[in-house]
C-alpha positions as a Markdown table, in Angstrom:
| # | Residue | x | y | z |
|---|---|---|---|---|
| 1 | Unk | 0.0 | 0.0 | 0.0 |
| 2 | Unk | 1.5 | 3.3 | -1.1 |
| 3 | Unk | 0.9 | 6.7 | 0.3 |
| 4 | Unk | -0.8 | 9.1 | -2.2 |
| 5 | Unk | -0.1 | 12.7 | -3.2 |
| 6 | Unk | -1.6 | 15.4 | -5.4 |
| 7 | Unk | 0.9 | 17.7 | -6.9 |
| 8 | Unk | -0.4 | 20.8 | -8.8 |
| 9 | Unk | 1.6 | 22.1 | -11.7 |
| 10 | Unk | 3.7 | 19.0 | -11.9 |
| 11 | Unk | 4.2 | 18.5 | -15.6 |
| 12 | Unk | 7.4 | 20.6 | -15.7 |
| 13 | Unk | 9.9 | 22.5 | -13.6 |
| 14 | Unk | 9.7 | 22.4 | -9.8 |
| 15 | Unk | 6.5 | 20.3 | -9.8 |
| 16 | Unk | 8.2 | 17.6 | -12.0 |
| 17 | Unk | 11.2 | 17.6 | -9.7 |
| 18 | Unk | 8.9 | 17.0 | -6.7 |
| 19 | Unk | 7.2 | 14.2 | -8.5 |
| 20 | Unk | 10.4 | 12.5 | -9.5 |
| 21 | Unk | 11.7 | 12.6 | -5.9 |
| 22 | Unk | 8.4 | 11.3 | -4.4 |
| 23 | Unk | 8.5 | 8.4 | -6.8 |
| 24 | Unk | 11.9 | 7.4 | -5.4 |
| 25 | Unk | 10.3 | 6.8 | -2.0 |
| 26 | Unk | 7.3 | 4.9 | -3.4 |
| 27 | Unk | 4.5 | 7.5 | -3.5 |
| 28 | Unk | 1.6 | 7.2 | -5.8 |
| 29 | Unk | 0.4 | 10.5 | -7.0 |
| 30 | Unk | -1.8 | 12.6 | -9.3 |
| 31 | Unk | 0.2 | 14.9 | -11.6 |
| 32 | Unk | -2.0 | 18.0 | -12.2 |
| 33 | Unk | -1.3 | 20.0 | -15.3 |
| 34 | Unk | -3.0 | 23.0 | -16.9 |
| 35 | Unk | -2.4 | 22.6 | -20.7 |
| 36 | Unk | 0.7 | 20.4 | -21.6 |
| 37 | Unk | -0.7 | 16.9 | -21.5 |
| 38 | Unk | 2.3 | 15.5 | -23.3 |
| 39 | Unk | 4.7 | 16.8 | -20.7 |
| 40 | Unk | 2.5 | 15.5 | -17.9 |
| 41 | Unk | 2.4 | 12.0 | -19.5 |
| 42 | Unk | 6.2 | 12.0 | -19.9 |
| 43 | Unk | 6.6 | 13.0 | -16.2 |
| 44 | Unk | 4.3 | 10.2 | -15.2 |
| 45 | Unk | 6.3 | 7.6 | -17.2 |
| 46 | Unk | 9.6 | 9.0 | -15.9 |
| 47 | Unk | 8.3 | 8.7 | -12.3 |
| 48 | Unk | 7.3 | 5.1 | -12.8 |
| 49 | Unk | 10.8 | 4.4 | -14.0 |
| 50 | Unk | 12.3 | 6.3 | -11.2 |
| 51 | Unk | 10.3 | 4.3 | -8.7 |
| 52 | Unk | 11.2 | 1.0 | -10.3 |
| 53 | Unk | 14.9 | 1.9 | -10.2 |
| 54 | Unk | 14.5 | 2.4 | -6.5 |
| 55 | Unk | 12.7 | -0.8 | -5.8 |
| 56 | Unk | 9.1 | 0.5 | -5.8 |
| 57 | Unk | 6.0 | 0.0 | -7.8 |
| 58 | Unk | 3.8 | 3.1 | -8.1 |
| 59 | Unk | 1.0 | 4.7 | -10.1 |
| 60 | Unk | 1.5 | 8.1 | -11.5 |
| 61 | Unk | -1.7 | 9.5 | -13.0 |
| 62 | Unk | -2.4 | 12.7 | -14.8 |
| 63 | Unk | -5.3 | 15.1 | -14.4 |
| 64 | Unk | -5.9 | 18.4 | -16.2 |
| 65 | Unk | -7.3 | 21.3 | -14.1 |
| 66 | Unk | -6.9 | 25.0 | -13.8 |
| 67 | Unk | -6.1 | 25.7 | -10.2 |
| 68 | Unk | -7.4 | 29.3 | -10.5 |
| 69 | Unk | -10.8 | 27.8 | -11.2 |
| 70 | Unk | -12.4 | 26.7 | -8.0 |
| 71 | Unk | -14.8 | 24.5 | -10.0 |
| 72 | Unk | -11.8 | 22.4 | -11.1 |
| 73 | Unk | -10.7 | 21.8 | -7.5 |
| 74 | Unk | -13.6 | 19.3 | -6.9 |
| 75 | Unk | -12.7 | 17.5 | -10.1 |
| 76 | Unk | -9.1 | 17.1 | -8.9 |
| 77 | Unk | -10.3 | 15.8 | -5.5 |
| 78 | Unk | -12.8 | 13.4 | -7.1 |
| 79 | Unk | -10.2 | 12.1 | -9.5 |
| 80 | Unk | -7.7 | 11.5 | -6.6 |
| 81 | Unk | -10.4 | 9.9 | -4.4 |
| 82 | Unk | -11.6 | 7.6 | -7.3 |
| 83 | Unk | -8.0 | 6.6 | -8.2 |
| 84 | Unk | -6.3 | 6.1 | -4.9 |
| 85 | Unk | -9.0 | 6.3 | -2.2 |
| 86 | Unk | -6.8 | 8.4 | 0.0 |
| 87 | Unk | -4.8 | 11.6 | 0.1 |
| 88 | Unk | -1.6 | 11.7 | 2.3 |
| 89 | Unk | 0.0 | 14.8 | 0.8 |
| 90 | Unk | -1.2 | 17.9 | -1.1 |
| 91 | Unk | 1.6 | 19.9 | -2.8 |
| 92 | Unk | 0.4 | 23.3 | -3.9 |
| 93 | Unk | 3.1 | 24.0 | -6.5 |
| 94 | Unk | 1.3 | 25.5 | -9.5 |
| 95 | Unk | 2.1 | 29.1 | -10.0 |
| 96 | Unk | 2.6 | 31.7 | -12.8 |
| 97 | Unk | 4.8 | 34.7 | -13.4 |
| 98 | Unk | 3.6 | 37.9 | -15.1 |
| 99 | Unk | 3.2 | 37.6 | -18.8 |
| 100 | Unk | 5.3 | 40.7 | -19.1 |
| 101 | Unk | 7.3 | 42.5 | -16.3 |
| 102 | Unk | 6.0 | 46.0 | -15.7 |
| 103 | Unk | 7.0 | 48.7 | -13.3 |
| 104 | Unk | 4.4 | 49.0 | -10.5 |
| 105 | Unk | 3.5 | 52.5 | -11.7 |
| 106 | Unk | 2.5 | 50.9 | -15.0 |
| 107 | Unk | 1.2 | 47.5 | -13.9 |
| 108 | Unk | -2.2 | 46.3 | -15.0 |
| 109 | Unk | -5.2 | 45.0 | -13.0 |
| 110 | Unk | -5.5 | 42.1 | -15.5 |
| 111 | Unk | -2.1 | 40.8 | -14.6 |
| 112 | Unk | -2.7 | 41.3 | -10.9 |
| 113 | Unk | -5.9 | 39.4 | -11.0 |
| 114 | Unk | -4.4 | 36.5 | -12.9 |
| 115 | Unk | -1.5 | 36.1 | -10.5 |
| 116 | Unk | -3.7 | 36.3 | -7.4 |
| 117 | Unk | -6.1 | 33.8 | -9.0 |
| 118 | Unk | -3.5 | 31.2 | -9.7 |
| 119 | Unk | -0.9 | 31.8 | -7.0 |
| 120 | Unk | -3.2 | 32.6 | -4.0 |
| 121 | Unk | -6.8 | 31.7 | -4.6 |
| 122 | Unk | -5.7 | 28.3 | -6.1 |
| 123 | Unk | -3.8 | 27.0 | -3.1 |
| 124 | Unk | -6.2 | 28.6 | -0.6 |
| 125 | Unk | -9.3 | 26.9 | -1.8 |
| 126 | Unk | -7.6 | 23.7 | -2.9 |
| 127 | Unk | -6.1 | 23.3 | 0.5 |
| 128 | Unk | -9.5 | 23.9 | 2.0 |
| 129 | Unk | -11.1 | 21.1 | 0.0 |
| 130 | Unk | -8.1 | 18.7 | 0.6 |
| 131 | Unk | -8.2 | 19.5 | 4.4 |
| 132 | Unk | -11.9 | 18.5 | 4.6 |
| 133 | Unk | -11.2 | 15.2 | 3.0 |
| 134 | Unk | -8.1 | 14.6 | 5.1 |
| 135 | Unk | -10.1 | 15.3 | 8.3 |
| 136 | Unk | -12.6 | 12.7 | 7.1 |
| 137 | Unk | -9.8 | 10.2 | 7.0 |
| 138 | Unk | -8.4 | 11.1 | 10.4 |
| 139 | Unk | -9.9 | 9.7 | 13.6 |
| 140 | Unk | -8.3 | 12.4 | 15.8 |
| 141 | Unk | -5.2 | 10.4 | 16.7 |
| 142 | Unk | -3.5 | 10.3 | 13.3 |
| 143 | Unk | -5.0 | 6.9 | 12.3 |
| 144 | Unk | -6.9 | 6.1 | 9.2 |
| 145 | Unk | -10.4 | 5.0 | 10.0 |
| 146 | Unk | -11.5 | 1.5 | 8.9 |
| 147 | Unk | -11.8 | 1.4 | 5.1 |
| 148 | Unk | -10.1 | 4.7 | 4.2 |
| 149 | Unk | -6.7 | 3.4 | 3.0 |
| 150 | Unk | -6.3 | 1.6 | -0.3 |
| 151 | Unk | -3.9 | -1.3 | -1.1 |
| 152 | Unk | -2.6 | -1.8 | -4.6 |
| 153 | Unk | -0.6 | -5.0 | -4.0 |
| 154 | Unk | -0.4 | -7.2 | -7.0 |
| 155 | Unk | -1.6 | -4.6 | -9.5 |
| 156 | Unk | 0.4 | -3.6 | -12.6 |
| 157 | Unk | 2.3 | -0.3 | -12.5 |
| 158 | Unk | 0.5 | 2.3 | -14.7 |
| 159 | Unk | 0.8 | 5.9 | -15.8 |
| 160 | Unk | -2.8 | 6.0 | -17.0 |
| 161 | Unk | -6.0 | 6.6 | -15.1 |
| 162 | Unk | -9.0 | 4.4 | -14.7 |
| 163 | Unk | -7.9 | 1.4 | -12.6 |
| 164 | Unk | -10.1 | 0.5 | -9.7 |
| 165 | Unk | -9.6 | -0.1 | -6.0 |
| 166 | Unk | -8.7 | -3.7 | -5.2 |
| 167 | Unk | -8.7 | -4.0 | -1.5 |
| 168 | Unk | -9.0 | -2.0 | 1.7 |
| 169 | Unk | -6.6 | -1.8 | 4.7 |
| 170 | Unk | -6.0 | 0.4 | 7.8 |
| 171 | Unk | -2.7 | 2.2 | 8.4 |
| 172 | Unk | -1.2 | 5.1 | 10.3 |
| 173 | Unk | -2.3 | 8.3 | 8.6 |
| 174 | Unk | -0.5 | 11.6 | 9.0 |
| 175 | Unk | -1.6 | 13.8 | 6.1 |
| 176 | Unk | 0.3 | 17.0 | 5.2 |
| 177 | Unk | -0.1 | 20.1 | 3.1 |
| 178 | Unk | 2.8 | 21.9 | 1.4 |
| 179 | Unk | 2.6 | 25.3 | -0.2 |
| 180 | Unk | 5.5 | 26.2 | -2.6 |
| 181 | Unk | 6.2 | 29.9 | -2.6 |
| 182 | Unk | 9.3 | 31.9 | -3.5 |
| 183 | Unk | 12.0 | 34.2 | -2.1 |
| 184 | Unk | 9.9 | 36.8 | -3.9 |
| 185 | Unk | 7.6 | 36.6 | -0.8 |
| 186 | Unk | 10.0 | 39.0 | 0.9 |
| 187 | Unk | 12.3 | 40.3 | -1.9 |
| 188 | Unk | 10.9 | 43.4 | -3.6 |
| 189 | Unk | 11.0 | 43.4 | -7.4 |
| 190 | Unk | 9.3 | 46.6 | -8.5 |
| 191 | Unk | 9.0 | 45.3 | -12.1 |
| 192 | Unk | 6.8 | 42.4 | -10.9 |
| 193 | Unk | 5.0 | 43.6 | -7.9 |
| 194 | Unk | 2.0 | 41.4 | -8.5 |
| 195 | Unk | 4.1 | 38.3 | -8.3 |
| 196 | Unk | 5.8 | 39.4 | -5.1 |
| 197 | Unk | 2.4 | 40.2 | -3.5 |
| 198 | Unk | 1.0 | 36.8 | -4.5 |
| 199 | Unk | 3.9 | 34.9 | -3.0 |
| 200 | Unk | 3.9 | 37.0 | 0.2 |
| 201 | Unk | 0.3 | 36.0 | 0.7 |
| 202 | Unk | 1.2 | 32.3 | 0.8 |
| 203 | Unk | 3.0 | 32.8 | 4.2 |
| 204 | Unk | -0.3 | 33.7 | 5.8 |
| 205 | Unk | -2.2 | 30.9 | 3.9 |
| 206 | Unk | 0.3 | 28.5 | 5.4 |
| 207 | Unk | 0.0 | 29.9 | 8.9 |
| 208 | Unk | -3.8 | 29.9 | 8.8 |
| 209 | Unk | -4.1 | 26.3 | 7.7 |
| 210 | Unk | -1.4 | 25.2 | 10.1 |
| 211 | Unk | -3.3 | 26.8 | 13.0 |
| 212 | Unk | -6.7 | 25.4 | 11.9 |
| 213 | Unk | -5.5 | 21.8 | 11.2 |
| 214 | Unk | -3.2 | 21.1 | 14.1 |
| 215 | Unk | -5.9 | 19.5 | 16.2 |
| 216 | Unk | -6.3 | 16.8 | 13.5 |
| 217 | Unk | -2.6 | 16.1 | 13.3 |
| 218 | Unk | -2.3 | 17.7 | 9.8 |
| 219 | Unk | 0.9 | 19.6 | 9.5 |
| 220 | Unk | 1.3 | 22.4 | 7.0 |
| 221 | Unk | 4.5 | 23.8 | 5.5 |
| 222 | Unk | 5.7 | 26.5 | 3.2 |
| 223 | Unk | 8.7 | 25.6 | 1.0 |
| 224 | Unk | 10.4 | 28.8 | -0.3 |
| 225 | Unk | 12.6 | 28.1 | -3.3 |
| 226 | Unk | 15.3 | 30.6 | -4.4 |
| 227 | Unk | 16.8 | 30.8 | -7.9 |
| 228 | Unk | 15.8 | 27.5 | -9.5 |
| 229 | Unk | 16.7 | 26.4 | -13.0 |
| 230 | Unk | 13.4 | 26.0 | -14.8 |
| 231 | Unk | 11.6 | 27.2 | -17.9 |
| 232 | Unk | 10.4 | 30.2 | -15.9 |
| 233 | Unk | 13.9 | 31.4 | -15.1 |
| 234 | Unk | 15.4 | 30.5 | -18.5 |
| 235 | Unk | 15.0 | 34.0 | -19.9 |
| 236 | Unk | 17.0 | 35.6 | -17.1 |
| 237 | Unk | 19.7 | 33.0 | -16.9 |
| 238 | Unk | 22.6 | 35.3 | -17.9 |
| 239 | Unk | 21.5 | 37.9 | -15.3 |
| 240 | Unk | 21.5 | 35.3 | -12.5 |
| 241 | Unk | 24.6 | 33.5 | -13.6 |
| 242 | Unk | 26.5 | 36.8 | -13.0 |
| 243 | Unk | 24.8 | 37.6 | -9.7 |
| 244 | Unk | 25.5 | 34.1 | -8.4 |
| 245 | Unk | 29.1 | 34.3 | -9.4 |
| 246 | Unk | 29.3 | 37.7 | -7.6 |
| 247 | Unk | 28.1 | 36.1 | -4.4 |
| 248 | Unk | 24.3 | 36.6 | -4.4 |
| 249 | Unk | 23.9 | 33.2 | -2.6 |
| 250 | Unk | 26.4 | 31.7 | -0.2 |
| 251 | Unk | 26.0 | 28.4 | -2.0 |
| 252 | Unk | 27.2 | 29.6 | -5.4 |
| 253 | Unk | 25.1 | 27.6 | -7.8 |
| 254 | Unk | 21.6 | 27.5 | -9.3 |
| 255 | Unk | 19.1 | 25.5 | -7.4 |
| 256 | Unk | 17.4 | 22.6 | -9.1 |
| 257 | Unk | 13.9 | 21.2 | -9.0 |
| 258 | Unk | 15.5 | 18.1 | -7.4 |
| 259 | Unk | 16.6 | 20.3 | -4.5 |
| 260 | Unk | 13.0 | 21.4 | -3.9 |
| 261 | Unk | 11.8 | 17.8 | -4.3 |
| 262 | Unk | 14.2 | 16.6 | -1.6 |
| 263 | Unk | 12.6 | 19.1 | 0.9 |
| 264 | Unk | 9.2 | 17.7 | 0.0 |
| 265 | Unk | 10.4 | 14.2 | 0.6 |
| 266 | Unk | 11.7 | 15.1 | 4.1 |
| 267 | Unk | 8.2 | 16.3 | 4.9 |
| 268 | Unk | 6.5 | 13.4 | 3.3 |
| 269 | Unk | 8.6 | 10.9 | 5.3 |
| 270 | Unk | 7.5 | 12.6 | 8.5 |
| 271 | Unk | 11.0 | 13.9 | 9.4 |
| 272 | Unk | 9.6 | 17.1 | 10.8 |
| 273 | Unk | 6.8 | 15.9 | 13.1 |
| 274 | Unk | 7.1 | 18.6 | 15.6 |
| 275 | Unk | 7.0 | 21.5 | 13.1 |
| 276 | Unk | 4.0 | 23.1 | 11.4 |
| 277 | Unk | 3.5 | 26.5 | 9.8 |
| 278 | Unk | 7.2 | 26.4 | 9.2 |
| 279 | Unk | 9.0 | 28.0 | 6.3 |
| 280 | Unk | 11.7 | 25.8 | 4.7 |
| 281 | Unk | 14.1 | 27.8 | 2.6 |
| 282 | Unk | 15.6 | 26.1 | -0.4 |
| 283 | Unk | 17.6 | 29.0 | -1.7 |
| 284 | Unk | 21.3 | 28.4 | -1.3 |
| 285 | Unk | 21.3 | 30.7 | 1.7 |
| 286 | Unk | 19.8 | 33.7 | -0.1 |
| 287 | Unk | 17.7 | 34.5 | 2.9 |
| 288 | Unk | 20.8 | 35.1 | 5.1 |
| 289 | Unk | 21.6 | 38.7 | 6.0 |
| 290 | Unk | 25.3 | 39.3 | 5.7 |
| 291 | Unk | 27.6 | 42.2 | 6.5 |
């Protein structure tokens, strides 16, 4: 019986890195994507291969949904419930940058609304829905109630949806929610103020859910990546190559999606049981103040 996760925005970049790392420890998961189904399918197949190389059999399913659309959240939950029958981990990773950087004196309401919709409203209401389901599965002592956990022993590994539940078991159950934000939560960039504001809001989203869910044994964490090599940062590679070389980060290299994935794995493996509402910086030490 594998634990199950839902990872938003997992077809590429940081989300893909998270999925690949969770596969190594034998997690089943739903790979949510917005539009690139081919990339999502490839990530699913790569995850199944990653798991096999590490001695695990997993299922990696894909599901299209726009996290900015609250109506899509229920479809994501229903898909996860139908496919795995449980949810041990929600990773709110999906996020967007401004279509065009603009000085805050020229920034548009349209861009602001888009970023707040995806980056804040998405994880806020998806976490709400996931938390309700997680509470259903918890009996108040961190145990899964009878019939809530699903066993997949003996089934073929698949990267496609539609296979049914085979048997029912009971296991320890410590669900968790992770919100992936950014160092832009506290670093002012006046040419993308909407992005900074959307990421800053996630600190309070994390604290609110951590406070509300602690009585159920559901821990909530914010992972705060720094300069990570992804499609999103590709256009500014030369700029950050120079800044890193000049000492912008104490650890003088780009971060990778794998770095973020390893932080998620630590949480997924219950290695931080006495922490909740915590910010985990994955930024090469960027957050350190130095003289």
